[in-house]
Amino acid sequence: MANKADYKITESAAELEEHLRDMLFIRHFEEKCNRVYREGKAGGYMHVYIGMEALAVGWMKAIRKGYDYVITAYRDHAHALLLGTPPVAVLGEVMGRSCGTAGGKGGSMHIYDPKNGFYGGWGIVGGHVPLGAGLAFAARYRGEDRVCLNFMGDGASNQGVVFETLNMASLWDIPCVFIIENNEFAMGTRLEYHASDKELWKRGLPFDIRSERIDGMDVIQMKRQATEIVEWCRKEQRPAWIEVMTYRYSGHGAADNDRQLYRTKEEEDLAWTRDPIARLKKQMMELGYLTEEKYDAMDEELIEEVEKIYIEADASPHPEPDEVYDNIYSDMKPEMGH
Amino acid sequence: MGIETTYRDALNQSIEEEMLKNPEVFIMGEDIGRYQGTFKVTRGFVEKFGSRQDQYNYRILDTPITECGFTGIGIGAAMAGLRPIVEFMTMSFSILALDQIINHAAKVHYMTNGEVKCPIVFRGPGGAAKQLSAQHSHSMDGWYAHVPGLKVVAPATTLDAYGMMKSAIADDNPVIFYENPGLYTLKGVIPEDQNFTVPIGKSQILKEGKDISLIGYSRMTQVNLAAAELLAKDGIDAEVVDVRTLLPLDTETIYNSVRKTHRAVVTYEDWRSGGFGAEIAARIQEDCFNDLDAPIGRVGGLNVPMPYARNLELLCIPSEEDVVKAVHKIG
């Protein structure tokens, strides 16, 4: 790993506080999503980001928001929130309400906000990876200097279309950063059971792509390294393949309610010692940037904020029945009726 | 007035004109550049537009043989607002890209509630060519016409190939453009007016008649025209309805014809069982039952993987004789 355990923190107190606030907000938002699901106010498949917050926070602070492209799979709430999508629209979509980003037609797995550069929100593992390369290709085609952050899970990195895409991304000099959110599990299948070589970062090497493995549990390092990689990609007009080591404390999806089927409590407890939020909190307190009281106040404030978001989203109606035919096409409706 | 040309060259000219008009239109696919495309639809494009190998020019993009991947990159580019044309060497190879076409291109507009458009054309030869056997002879038209979010066109004439390609490129939705390889050498006349288009979603009557409606699309429309000539010798005046667009289906033109002739035979090259002709027949039955004087006839390809031997292959592909037989069968 490129990270060093000891480094000098040069970031300002205000910047670190923003990192902390963003991560805490995501955690509370996701915990609320879990509760909403358990209460029956959300359905289908829902995947939360608890434990992985530093990863998305670091990368989203490394790009030009609303200019660069971002695309990911179905664990997508955090990316949208960090890009500036109104949280009510995200939670509303999770709850299938008309205030949602897609008016309730997409759901948790399909959050989109193209105005803020967010292109989803996709449900077929690995299927969106060529789309992200296509977005970056469009930038290259037009001579713009946008890049695309193309997130996927460790499970997706086995899909054939991902290798196809890497080949073309290198061949055609596509400015796309492929980011593997390696949380060690493809659903319930542990990394060593699904990958012939656990070092997924090596998979970019045969395509002559800059390939690295970095730590995703340290938000300060995450942001620094993401910034360097994004700017390299923008300048060199080349792809990068970055394996980011992380861990999800929650289940794969909201319906995954027996994590002991595939991992032990001891393993989870050990992983909690790497909690990115606790880590930053400790670092900030050591620097005198934060006190327990201040942290608690922030925590309380964010819990209340999420509650307000929920109340507003819950007040939004479900979509009207006649909307079912809307927006299948840009200019027509399909054959109607059963 | 007009320009005499072939179906193949009409496509070539139509694409070229649109690429010259709009720098955001580009074409990608296997061997479409220097090799000029397996069926030569992209002949001369490298000379006109340059190729990736010469410079950073992506307008004529030769791809690796990775259909799923390059189709996905095309879709992503369309989501960013470019207007890609993706050529499949044959529609049979688009099977490798079904996930991208069905799960991604056909869904993005709905899943974003209209926020992201996907203006892309997927085109290529579909159906039997000549002794390409089981893996290269699929008619994929009916498969795609099953999918909400896609439009599917299958022009039968040179003029329509020219005019519908322009409409497909201008369309803000994913369009499957189905070209039967048996039509590439078909002669026809196209107008000199480069702004000429043929709309998507409109069927046409290619030959008027009063006794029976022969309803088909793509190459089968030409087969139906030949069958109509044979039927004329038997004193049967057949009307030939060229469906042109499978999705959206212009049922009005079809129904009006059936209401006039009171008899219908639906023809398609795809496997008979579960093919798109069955959908057309079902709709006629639902909405024109009382206008019918006979059961609806159906002519499709034999339900077998396409064999190599020419005599067996010809047995599988519906011919004008098969259409005539079906007409006589329904009485």
PDB file of N, CA and C in Angstrom, chain A residues 69 71 101-103 105-106 110 112 114-115 119 121-122 124 127-128 130-131 133-135 137-138 140-142 161 164-165 167-168 171-174 323-332 335, chain B residues 23-26 52 56 58-59 61-64 66 68-70 72-73 75-77 79-82 99-100 103-104 108-117 149-151 172-173 247-248 283:
ATOM      1  N   TYR A  69     -17.456  13.639 -14.392  1.00  0.00           N
ATOM      2  CA  TYR A  69     -18.504  12.617 -14.343  1.00  0.00           C
ATOM      3  C   TYR A  69     -18.252  11.646 -13.190  1.00  0.00           C
ATOM      4  N   ILE A  71     -19.911   7.843 -11.736  1.00  0.00           N
ATOM      5  CA  ILE A  71     -20.854   6.747 -11.947  1.00  0.00           C
ATOM      6  C   ILE A  71     -20.486   5.626 -10.984  1.00  0.00           C
ATOM      7  N   THR A 101     -35.230  11.437  -6.811  1.00  0.00           N
ATOM      8  CA  THR A 101     -34.417  11.863  -7.958  1.00  0.00           C
ATOM      9  C   THR A 101     -35.008  11.365  -9.277  1.00  0.00           C
ATOM     10  N   ALA A 102     -35.691  10.228  -9.249  1.00  0.00           N
ATOM     11  CA  ALA A 102     -36.326   9.723 -10.469  1.00  0.00           C
ATOM     12  C   ALA A 102     -37.831   9.601 -10.266  1.00  0.00           C
ATOM     13  N   GLY A 103     -38.363  10.427  -9.389  1.00  0.00           N
ATOM     14  CA  GLY A 103     -39.804  10.408  -9.158  1.00  0.00           C
ATOM     15  C   GLY A 103     -40.319   9.078  -8.642  1.00  0.00           C
ATOM     16  N   LYS A 105     -39.191   6.096  -9.607  1.00  0.00           N
ATOM     17  CA  LYS A 105     -39.106   5.003 -10.588  1.00  0.00           C
ATOM     18  C   LYS A 105     -37.817   4.211 -10.493  1.00  0.00           C
ATOM     19  N   GLY A 106     -36.844   4.779  -9.822  1.00  0.00           N
ATOM     20  CA  GLY A 106     -35.543   4.104  -9.787  1.00  0.00           C
ATOM     21  C   GLY A 106     -35.327   3.303  -8.520  1.00  0.00           C
ATOM     22  N   HIS A 110     -30.921   3.139  -8.031  1.00  0.00           N
ATOM     23  CA  HIS A 110     -30.867   3.957  -9.248  1.00  0.00           C
ATOM     24  C   HIS A 110     -31.084   5.435  -8.930  1.00  0.00           C
ATOM     25  N   TYR A 112     -29.891   9.159  -9.640  1.00  0.00           N
ATOM     26  CA  TYR A 112     -29.195   9.895 -10.702  1.00  0.00           C
ATOM     27  C   TYR A 112     -29.315  11.381 -10.439  1.00  0.00           C
ATOM     28  N   PRO A 114     -27.703  14.039 -13.051  1.00  0.00           N
ATOM     29  CA  PRO A 114     -26.728  14.441 -14.070  1.00  0.00           C
ATOM     30  C   PRO A 114     -26.307  15.908 -13.968  1.00  0.00           C
ATOM     31  N   LYS A 115     -27.195  16.750 -13.452  1.00  0.00           N
ATOM     32  CA  LYS A 115     -26.811  18.169 -13.348  1.00  0.00           C
ATOM     33  C   LYS A 115     -25.618  18.341 -12.415  1.00  0.00           C
ATOM     34  N   TYR A 119     -24.151  10.078 -12.751  1.00  0.00           N
ATOM     35  CA  TYR A 119     -24.824   9.256 -13.770  1.00  0.00           C
ATOM     36  C   TYR A 119     -25.195   7.878 -13.242  1.00  0.00           C
ATOM     37  N   GLY A 121     -25.603   4.765  -9.990  1.00  0.00           N
ATOM     38  CA  GLY A 121     -26.920   4.259  -9.764  1.00  0.00           C
ATOM     39  C   GLY A 121     -27.253   3.071 -10.672  1.00  0.00           C
ATOM     40  N   TRP A 122     -26.415   1.961 -10.772  1.00  0.00           N
ATOM     41  CA  TRP A 122     -26.715   0.868 -11.702  1.00  0.00           C
ATOM     42  C   TRP A 122     -26.720  -0.481 -10.991  1.00  0.00           C
ATOM     43  N   ILE A 124     -26.620  -3.853 -12.438  1.00  0.00           N
ATOM     44  CA  ILE A 124     -25.979  -5.066 -12.945  1.00  0.00           C
ATOM     45  C   ILE A 124     -24.492  -4.972 -12.605  1.00  0.00           C
ATOM     46  N   GLY A 127     -21.832  -3.835 -14.973  1.00  0.00           N
ATOM     47  CA  GLY A 127     -22.472  -3.389 -16.220  1.00  0.00           C
ATOM     48  C   GLY A 127     -22.292  -1.913 -16.510  1.00  0.00           C
ATOM     49  N   HIS A 128     -22.149  -1.108 -15.472  1.00  0.00           N
ATOM     50  CA  HIS A 128     -22.016   0.331 -15.688  1.00  0.00           C
ATOM     51  C   HIS A 128     -20.580   0.740 -16.008  1.00  0.00           C
ATOM     52  N   PRO A 130     -18.411   0.044 -18.486  1.00  0.00           N
ATOM     53  CA  PRO A 130     -18.196   0.625 -19.813  1.00  0.00           C
ATOM     54  C   PRO A 130     -18.940   1.951 -20.005  1.00  0.00           C
ATOM     55  N   LEU A 131     -20.063   2.136 -19.332  1.00  0.00           N
ATOM     56  CA  LEU A 131     -20.784   3.413 -19.467  1.00  0.00           C
ATOM     57  C   LEU A 131     -19.917   4.564 -18.949  1.00  0.00           C
ATOM     58  N   ALA A 133     -16.704   4.616 -18.806  1.00  0.00           N
ATOM     59  CA  ALA A 133     -15.646   4.848 -19.802  1.00  0.00           C
ATOM     60  C   ALA A 133     -16.212   5.627 -20.986  1.00  0.00           C
ATOM     61  N   GLY A 134     -17.478   5.382 -21.318  1.00  0.00           N
ATOM     62  CA  GLY A 134     -18.123   6.098 -22.419  1.00  0.00           C
ATOM     63  C   GLY A 134     -18.327   7.574 -22.107  1.00  0.00           C
ATOM     64  N   LEU A 135     -18.662   7.880 -20.861  1.00  0.00           N
ATOM     65  CA  LEU A 135     -18.791   9.284 -20.453  1.00  0.00           C
ATOM     66  C   LEU A 135     -17.437   9.991 -20.604  1.00  0.00           C
ATOM     67  N   PHE A 137     -15.012   8.996 -22.463  1.00  0.00           N
ATOM     68  CA  PHE A 137     -14.708   9.003 -23.896  1.00  0.00           C
ATOM     69  C   PHE A 137     -15.317  10.244 -24.548  1.00  0.00           C
ATOM     70  N   ALA A 138     -16.547  10.567 -24.156  1.00  0.00           N
ATOM     71  CA  ALA A 138     -17.220  11.742 -24.732  1.00  0.00           C
ATOM     72  C   ALA A 138     -16.427  13.010 -24.428  1.00  0.00           C
ATOM     73  N   ARG A 140     -13.228  13.179 -23.921  1.00  0.00           N
ATOM     74  CA  ARG A 140     -12.021  13.108 -24.755  1.00  0.00           C
ATOM     75  C   ARG A 140     -12.358  13.463 -26.205  1.00  0.00           C
ATOM     76  N   TYR A 141     -13.468  12.942 -26.694  1.00  0.00           N
ATOM     77  CA  TYR A 141     -13.925  13.175 -28.070  1.00  0.00           C
ATOM     78  C   TYR A 141     -14.096  14.669 -28.323  1.00  0.00           C
ATOM     79  N   ARG A 142     -14.657  15.347 -27.308  1.00  0.00           N
ATOM     80  CA  ARG A 142     -14.953  16.772 -27.474  1.00  0.00           C
ATOM     81  C   ARG A 142     -13.773  17.665 -27.117  1.00  0.00           C
ATOM     82  N   VAL A 161     -16.797  -7.774 -18.830  1.00  0.00           N
ATOM     83  CA  VAL A 161     -16.935  -6.470 -19.491  1.00  0.00           C
ATOM     84  C   VAL A 161     -15.992  -5.435 -18.866  1.00  0.00           C
ATOM     85  N   GLU A 164     -12.795  -5.916 -20.725  1.00  0.00           N
ATOM     86  CA  GLU A 164     -12.986  -5.362 -22.073  1.00  0.00           C
ATOM     87  C   GLU A 164     -12.830  -3.842 -22.038  1.00  0.00           C
ATOM     88  N   THR A 165     -13.430  -3.254 -21.014  1.00  0.00           N
ATOM     89  CA  THR A 165     -13.408  -1.796 -20.892  1.00  0.00           C
ATOM     90  C   THR A 165     -12.003  -1.286 -20.606  1.00  0.00           C
ATOM     91  N   ASN A 167      -9.230  -2.575 -21.531  1.00  0.00           N
ATOM     92  CA  ASN A 167      -8.474  -2.651 -22.785  1.00  0.00           C
ATOM     93  C   ASN A 167      -8.728  -1.418 -23.648  1.00  0.00           C
ATOM     94  N   MET A 168     -10.013  -1.076 -23.806  1.00  0.00           N
ATOM     95  CA  MET A 168     -10.337   0.064 -24.670  1.00  0.00           C
ATOM     96  C   MET A 168      -9.963   1.398 -24.025  1.00  0.00           C
ATOM     97  N   LEU A 171      -6.341   1.665 -24.735  1.00  0.00           N
ATOM     98  CA  LEU A 171      -6.138   1.768 -26.186  1.00  0.00           C
ATOM     99  C   LEU A 171      -6.515   3.146 -26.720  1.00  0.00           C
ATOM    100  N   TRP A 172      -7.607   3.692 -26.181  1.00  0.00           N
ATOM    101  CA  TRP A 172      -8.141   4.957 -26.709  1.00  0.00           C
ATOM    102  C   TRP A 172      -7.815   6.162 -25.814  1.00  0.00           C
ATOM    103  N   ASP A 173      -6.955   5.970 -24.833  1.00  0.00           N
ATOM    104  CA  ASP A 173      -6.555   7.078 -23.937  1.00  0.00           C
ATOM    105  C   ASP A 173      -7.761   7.768 -23.306  1.00  0.00           C
ATOM    106  N   ILE A 174      -8.567   6.991 -22.642  1.00  0.00           N
ATOM    107  CA  ILE A 174      -9.783   7.534 -22.028  1.00  0.00           C
ATOM    108  C   ILE A 174      -9.483   7.981 -20.596  1.00  0.00           C
ATOM    109  N   GLU A 323     -48.297   8.046 -14.340  1.00  0.00           N
ATOM    110  CA  GLU A 323     -46.883   8.324 -14.625  1.00  0.00           C
ATOM    111  C   GLU A 323     -46.132   7.073 -15.060  1.00  0.00           C
ATOM    112  N   VAL A 324     -46.778   5.931 -14.917  1.00  0.00           N
ATOM    113  CA  VAL A 324     -46.073   4.671 -15.199  1.00  0.00           C
ATOM    114  C   VAL A 324     -45.544   4.621 -16.632  1.00  0.00           C
ATOM    115  N   TYR A 325     -46.244   5.297 -17.547  1.00  0.00           N
ATOM    116  CA  TYR A 325     -45.823   5.286 -18.952  1.00  0.00           C
ATOM    117  C   TYR A 325     -44.875   6.435 -19.307  1.00  0.00           C
ATOM    118  N   ASP A 326     -44.655   7.344 -18.360  1.00  0.00           N
ATOM    119  CA  ASP A 326     -43.853   8.525 -18.678  1.00  0.00           C
ATOM    120  C   ASP A 326     -42.367   8.199 -18.735  1.00  0.00           C
ATOM    121  N   ASN A 327     -41.710   8.789 -19.711  1.00  0.00           N
ATOM    122  CA  ASN A 327     -40.246   8.758 -19.802  1.00  0.00           C
ATOM    123  C   ASN A 327     -39.645   7.385 -20.096  1.00  0.00           C
ATOM    124  N   ILE A 328     -40.427   6.517 -20.677  1.00  0.00           N
ATOM    125  CA  ILE A 328     -39.809   5.308 -21.238  1.00  0.00           C
ATOM    126  C   ILE A 328     -39.055   5.748 -22.494  1.00  0.00           C
ATOM    127  N   TYR A 329     -39.716   6.639 -23.228  1.00  0.00           N
ATOM    128  CA  TYR A 329     -39.105   7.286 -24.392  1.00  0.00           C
ATOM    129  C   TYR A 329     -39.142   8.798 -24.177  1.00  0.00           C
ATOM    130  N   SER A 330     -38.326   9.500 -24.936  1.00  0.00           N
ATOM    131  CA  SER A 330     -38.329  10.952 -24.819  1.00  0.00           C
ATOM    132  C   SER A 330     -39.513  11.563 -25.557  1.00  0.00           C
ATOM    133  N   ASP A 331     -40.123  10.814 -26.484  1.00  0.00           N
ATOM    134  CA  ASP A 331     -41.101  11.436 -27.385  1.00  0.00           C
ATOM    135  C   ASP A 331     -42.357  10.607 -27.634  1.00  0.00           C
ATOM    136  N   MET A 332     -42.547   9.520 -26.909  1.00  0.00           N
ATOM    137  CA  MET A 332     -43.748   8.705 -27.163  1.00  0.00           C
ATOM    138  C   MET A 332     -44.003   7.801 -25.959  1.00  0.00           C
ATOM    139  N   GLU A 335     -47.055   0.834 -26.139  1.00  0.00           N
ATOM    140  CA  GLU A 335     -48.378   0.210 -26.181  1.00  0.00           C
ATOM    141  C   GLU A 335     -48.897   0.128 -24.745  1.00  0.00           C
TER     142      GLU A 335
ATOM    143  N   PRO B  23     -20.832  17.070 -36.013  1.00  0.00           N
ATOM    144  CA  PRO B  23     -19.578  16.464 -35.524  1.00  0.00           C
ATOM    145  C   PRO B  23     -19.759  15.546 -34.324  1.00  0.00           C
ATOM    146  N   GLU B  24     -20.937  15.572 -33.716  1.00  0.00           N
ATOM    147  CA  GLU B  24     -21.168  14.703 -32.553  1.00  0.00           C
ATOM    148  C   GLU B  24     -21.643  13.307 -32.966  1.00  0.00           C
ATOM    149  N   VAL B  25     -21.853  13.105 -34.264  1.00  0.00           N
ATOM    150  CA  VAL B  25     -22.209  11.771 -34.758  1.00  0.00           C
ATOM    151  C   VAL B  25     -20.917  11.030 -35.099  1.00  0.00           C
ATOM    152  N   PHE B  26     -20.767   9.834 -34.560  1.00  0.00           N
ATOM    153  CA  PHE B  26     -19.611   9.018 -34.930  1.00  0.00           C
ATOM    154  C   PHE B  26     -20.036   7.569 -35.042  1.00  0.00           C
ATOM    155  N   ARG B  52      -8.650   6.602 -36.140  1.00  0.00           N
ATOM    156  CA  ARG B  52      -7.971   6.682 -34.853  1.00  0.00           C
ATOM    157  C   ARG B  52      -6.466   6.425 -35.002  1.00  0.00           C
ATOM    158  N   TYR B  56      -5.676  11.735 -33.241  1.00  0.00           N
ATOM    159  CA  TYR B  56      -6.711  11.609 -32.218  1.00  0.00           C
ATOM    160  C   TYR B  56      -8.052  12.005 -32.806  1.00  0.00           C
ATOM    161  N   TYR B  58     -11.779  10.247 -33.310  1.00  0.00           N
ATOM    162  CA  TYR B  58     -12.564   9.094 -32.902  1.00  0.00           C
ATOM    163  C   TYR B  58     -13.819   8.904 -33.744  1.00  0.00           C
ATOM    164  N   ARG B  59     -13.911   9.531 -34.880  1.00  0.00           N
ATOM    165  CA  ARG B  59     -15.188   9.499 -35.611  1.00  0.00           C
ATOM    166  C   ARG B  59     -15.414   8.167 -36.311  1.00  0.00           C
ATOM    167  N   LEU B  61     -14.350   4.633 -35.481  1.00  0.00           N
ATOM    168  CA  LEU B  61     -13.657   3.974 -34.382  1.00  0.00           C
ATOM    169  C   LEU B  61     -13.682   2.459 -34.553  1.00  0.00           C
ATOM    170  N   ASP B  62     -12.557   1.925 -35.009  1.00  0.00           N
ATOM    171  CA  ASP B  62     -12.414   0.465 -35.057  1.00  0.00           C
ATOM    172  C   ASP B  62     -12.307  -0.045 -33.627  1.00  0.00           C
ATOM    173  N   THR B  63     -13.093  -1.046 -33.305  1.00  0.00           N
ATOM    174  CA  THR B  63     -13.091  -1.539 -31.928  1.00  0.00           C
ATOM    175  C   THR B  63     -12.444  -2.919 -31.853  1.00  0.00           C
ATOM    176  N   PRO B  64     -11.984  -3.279 -30.664  1.00  0.00           N
ATOM    177  CA  PRO B  64     -11.610  -4.679 -30.461  1.00  0.00           C
ATOM    178  C   PRO B  64     -12.874  -5.549 -30.566  1.00  0.00           C
ATOM    179  N   THR B  66     -15.009  -7.020 -28.828  1.00  0.00           N
ATOM    180  CA  THR B  66     -15.563  -7.109 -27.472  1.00  0.00           C
ATOM    181  C   THR B  66     -16.901  -6.378 -27.479  1.00  0.00           C
ATOM    182  N   CYS B  68     -19.781  -6.488 -25.927  1.00  0.00           N
ATOM    183  CA  CYS B  68     -20.414  -5.955 -24.724  1.00  0.00           C
ATOM    184  C   CYS B  68     -19.723  -4.664 -24.295  1.00  0.00           C
ATOM    185  N   GLY B  69     -18.402  -4.684 -24.279  1.00  0.00           N
ATOM    186  CA  GLY B  69     -17.639  -3.518 -23.830  1.00  0.00           C
ATOM    187  C   GLY B  69     -17.798  -2.313 -24.732  1.00  0.00           C
ATOM    188  N   PHE B  70     -17.640  -2.502 -26.036  1.00  0.00           N
ATOM    189  CA  PHE B  70     -17.709  -1.294 -26.885  1.00  0.00           C
ATOM    190  C   PHE B  70     -19.134  -0.769 -26.997  1.00  0.00           C
ATOM    191  N   GLY B  72     -21.204  -0.763 -24.519  1.00  0.00           N
ATOM    192  CA  GLY B  72     -21.350   0.014 -23.286  1.00  0.00           C
ATOM    193  C   GLY B  72     -20.675   1.371 -23.382  1.00  0.00           C
ATOM    194  N   ILE B  73     -19.515   1.409 -23.987  1.00  0.00           N
ATOM    195  CA  ILE B  73     -18.821   2.693 -24.150  1.00  0.00           C
ATOM    196  C   ILE B  73     -19.648   3.605 -25.067  1.00  0.00           C
ATOM    197  N   ILE B  75     -22.891   3.548 -25.368  1.00  0.00           N
ATOM    198  CA  ILE B  75     -24.050   3.996 -24.587  1.00  0.00           C
ATOM    199  C   ILE B  75     -23.647   5.112 -23.621  1.00  0.00           C
ATOM    200  N   GLY B  76     -22.507   4.944 -22.978  1.00  0.00           N
ATOM    201  CA  GLY B  76     -22.024   5.997 -22.069  1.00  0.00           C
ATOM    202  C   GLY B  76     -21.801   7.304 -22.820  1.00  0.00           C
ATOM    203  N   ALA B  77     -21.223   7.202 -24.020  1.00  0.00           N
ATOM    204  CA  ALA B  77     -20.999   8.402 -24.832  1.00  0.00           C
ATOM    205  C   ALA B  77     -22.335   9.054 -25.200  1.00  0.00           C
ATOM    206  N   MET B  79     -25.052   8.881 -23.403  1.00  0.00           N
ATOM    207  CA  MET B  79     -25.560   9.503 -22.169  1.00  0.00           C
ATOM    208  C   MET B  79     -24.935  10.875 -21.956  1.00  0.00           C
ATOM    209  N   ALA B  80     -23.722  11.062 -22.483  1.00  0.00           N
ATOM    210  CA  ALA B  80     -23.063  12.372 -22.392  1.00  0.00           C
ATOM    211  C   ALA B  80     -23.497  13.288 -23.536  1.00  0.00           C
ATOM    212  N   GLY B  81     -24.354  12.791 -24.432  1.00  0.00           N
ATOM    213  CA  GLY B  81     -24.913  13.652 -25.467  1.00  0.00           C
ATOM    214  C   GLY B  81     -24.372  13.435 -26.862  1.00  0.00           C
ATOM    215  N   LEU B  82     -23.319  12.611 -27.015  1.00  0.00           N
ATOM    216  CA  LEU B  82     -22.865  12.288 -28.370  1.00  0.00           C
ATOM    217  C   LEU B  82     -23.924  11.419 -29.046  1.00  0.00           C
ATOM    218  N   ASP B  99     -26.875  -7.365 -22.578  1.00  0.00           N
ATOM    219  CA  ASP B  99     -26.940  -6.724 -21.256  1.00  0.00           C
ATOM    220  C   ASP B  99     -26.841  -5.215 -21.390  1.00  0.00           C
ATOM    221  N   GLN B 100     -25.926  -4.775 -22.235  1.00  0.00           N
ATOM    222  CA  GLN B 100     -25.757  -3.329 -22.393  1.00  0.00           C
ATOM    223  C   GLN B 100     -26.978  -2.704 -23.076  1.00  0.00           C
ATOM    224  N   ASN B 103     -30.383  -3.904 -20.530  1.00  0.00           N
ATOM    225  CA  ASN B 103     -30.314  -3.489 -19.129  1.00  0.00           C
ATOM    226  C   ASN B 103     -29.868  -2.045 -18.939  1.00  0.00           C
ATOM    227  N   HIS B 104     -29.201  -1.514 -19.947  1.00  0.00           N
ATOM    228  CA  HIS B 104     -28.642  -0.168 -19.771  1.00  0.00           C
ATOM    229  C   HIS B 104     -29.266   0.847 -20.727  1.00  0.00           C
ATOM    230  N   VAL B 108     -32.154   3.579 -19.211  1.00  0.00           N
ATOM    231  CA  VAL B 108     -31.622   4.784 -18.549  1.00  0.00           C
ATOM    232  C   VAL B 108     -32.613   5.941 -18.553  1.00  0.00           C
ATOM    233  N   HIS B 109     -33.372   6.103 -19.629  1.00  0.00           N
ATOM    234  CA  HIS B 109     -34.295   7.236 -19.678  1.00  0.00           C
ATOM    235  C   HIS B 109     -35.397   7.089 -18.633  1.00  0.00           C
ATOM    236  N   TYR B 110     -35.861   5.863 -18.456  1.00  0.00           N
ATOM    237  CA  TYR B 110     -36.925   5.617 -17.467  1.00  0.00           C
ATOM    238  C   TYR B 110     -36.382   5.700 -16.049  1.00  0.00           C
ATOM    239  N   MET B 111     -35.232   5.079 -15.830  1.00  0.00           N
ATOM    240  CA  MET B 111     -34.681   5.049 -14.469  1.00  0.00           C
ATOM    241  C   MET B 111     -34.248   6.428 -13.988  1.00  0.00           C
ATOM    242  N   THR B 112     -34.008   7.346 -14.933  1.00  0.00           N
ATOM    243  CA  THR B 112     -33.675   8.710 -14.535  1.00  0.00           C
ATOM    244  C   THR B 112     -34.880   9.627 -14.675  1.00  0.00           C
ATOM    245  N   ASN B 113     -36.036   9.034 -14.950  1.00  0.00           N
ATOM    246  CA  ASN B 113     -37.266   9.799 -15.163  1.00  0.00           C
ATOM    247  C   ASN B 113     -37.070  10.903 -16.199  1.00  0.00           C
ATOM    248  N   GLY B 114     -36.326  10.568 -17.252  1.00  0.00           N
ATOM    249  CA  GLY B 114     -36.151  11.513 -18.355  1.00  0.00           C
ATOM    250  C   GLY B 114     -34.959  12.436 -18.243  1.00  0.00           C
ATOM    251  N   GLU B 115     -34.183  12.293 -17.179  1.00  0.00           N
ATOM    252  CA  GLU B 115     -33.024  13.191 -16.991  1.00  0.00           C
ATOM    253  C   GLU B 115     -31.885  12.886 -17.955  1.00  0.00           C
ATOM    254  N   VAL B 116     -31.702  11.612 -18.290  1.00  0.00           N
ATOM    255  CA  VAL B 116     -30.591  11.216 -19.161  1.00  0.00           C
ATOM    256  C   VAL B 116     -31.151  10.555 -20.417  1.00  0.00           C
ATOM    257  N   LYS B 117     -30.786  11.113 -21.560  1.00  0.00           N
ATOM    258  CA  LYS B 117     -31.223  10.534 -22.829  1.00  0.00           C
ATOM    259  C   LYS B 117     -30.126   9.640 -23.390  1.00  0.00           C
ATOM    260  N   GLY B 149     -38.499   0.859 -24.380  1.00  0.00           N
ATOM    261  CA  GLY B 149     -37.313   1.707 -24.255  1.00  0.00           C
ATOM    262  C   GLY B 149     -36.477   1.684 -25.521  1.00  0.00           C
ATOM    263  N   LEU B 150     -36.672   0.658 -26.334  1.00  0.00           N
ATOM    264  CA  LEU B 150     -35.989   0.610 -27.631  1.00  0.00           C
ATOM    265  C   LEU B 150     -36.988   0.960 -28.723  1.00  0.00           C
ATOM    266  N   LYS B 151     -36.484   1.467 -29.844  1.00  0.00           N
ATOM    267  CA  LYS B 151     -37.263   1.526 -31.078  1.00  0.00           C
ATOM    268  C   LYS B 151     -36.590   0.554 -32.042  1.00  0.00           C
ATOM    269  N   ASP B 172     -33.749  10.697 -30.201  1.00  0.00           N
ATOM    270  CA  ASP B 172     -33.126  10.827 -28.883  1.00  0.00           C
ATOM    271  C   ASP B 172     -33.201   9.535 -28.067  1.00  0.00           C
ATOM    272  N   ASN B 173     -33.673   8.451 -28.693  1.00  0.00           N
ATOM    273  CA  ASN B 173     -33.816   7.178 -27.988  1.00  0.00           C
ATOM    274  C   ASN B 173     -32.962   6.124 -28.691  1.00  0.00           C
ATOM    275  N   LEU B 247     -41.251  -1.375 -33.527  1.00  0.00           N
ATOM    276  CA  LEU B 247     -41.509  -0.701 -32.261  1.00  0.00           C
ATOM    277  C   LEU B 247     -41.150   0.751 -32.411  1.00  0.00           C
ATOM    278  N   PRO B 248     -42.120   1.684 -32.376  1.00  0.00           N
ATOM    279  CA  PRO B 248     -43.540   1.484 -32.165  1.00  0.00           C
ATOM    280  C   PRO B 248     -44.230   0.937 -33.426  1.00  0.00           C
ATOM    281  N   ARG B 283     -52.450  -8.915 -32.491  1.00  0.00           N
ATOM    282  CA  ARG B 283     -53.089  -7.594 -32.456  1.00  0.00           C
ATOM    283  C   ARG B 283     -54.238  -7.514 -33.460  1.00  0.00           C
TER     284      ARG B 283
END
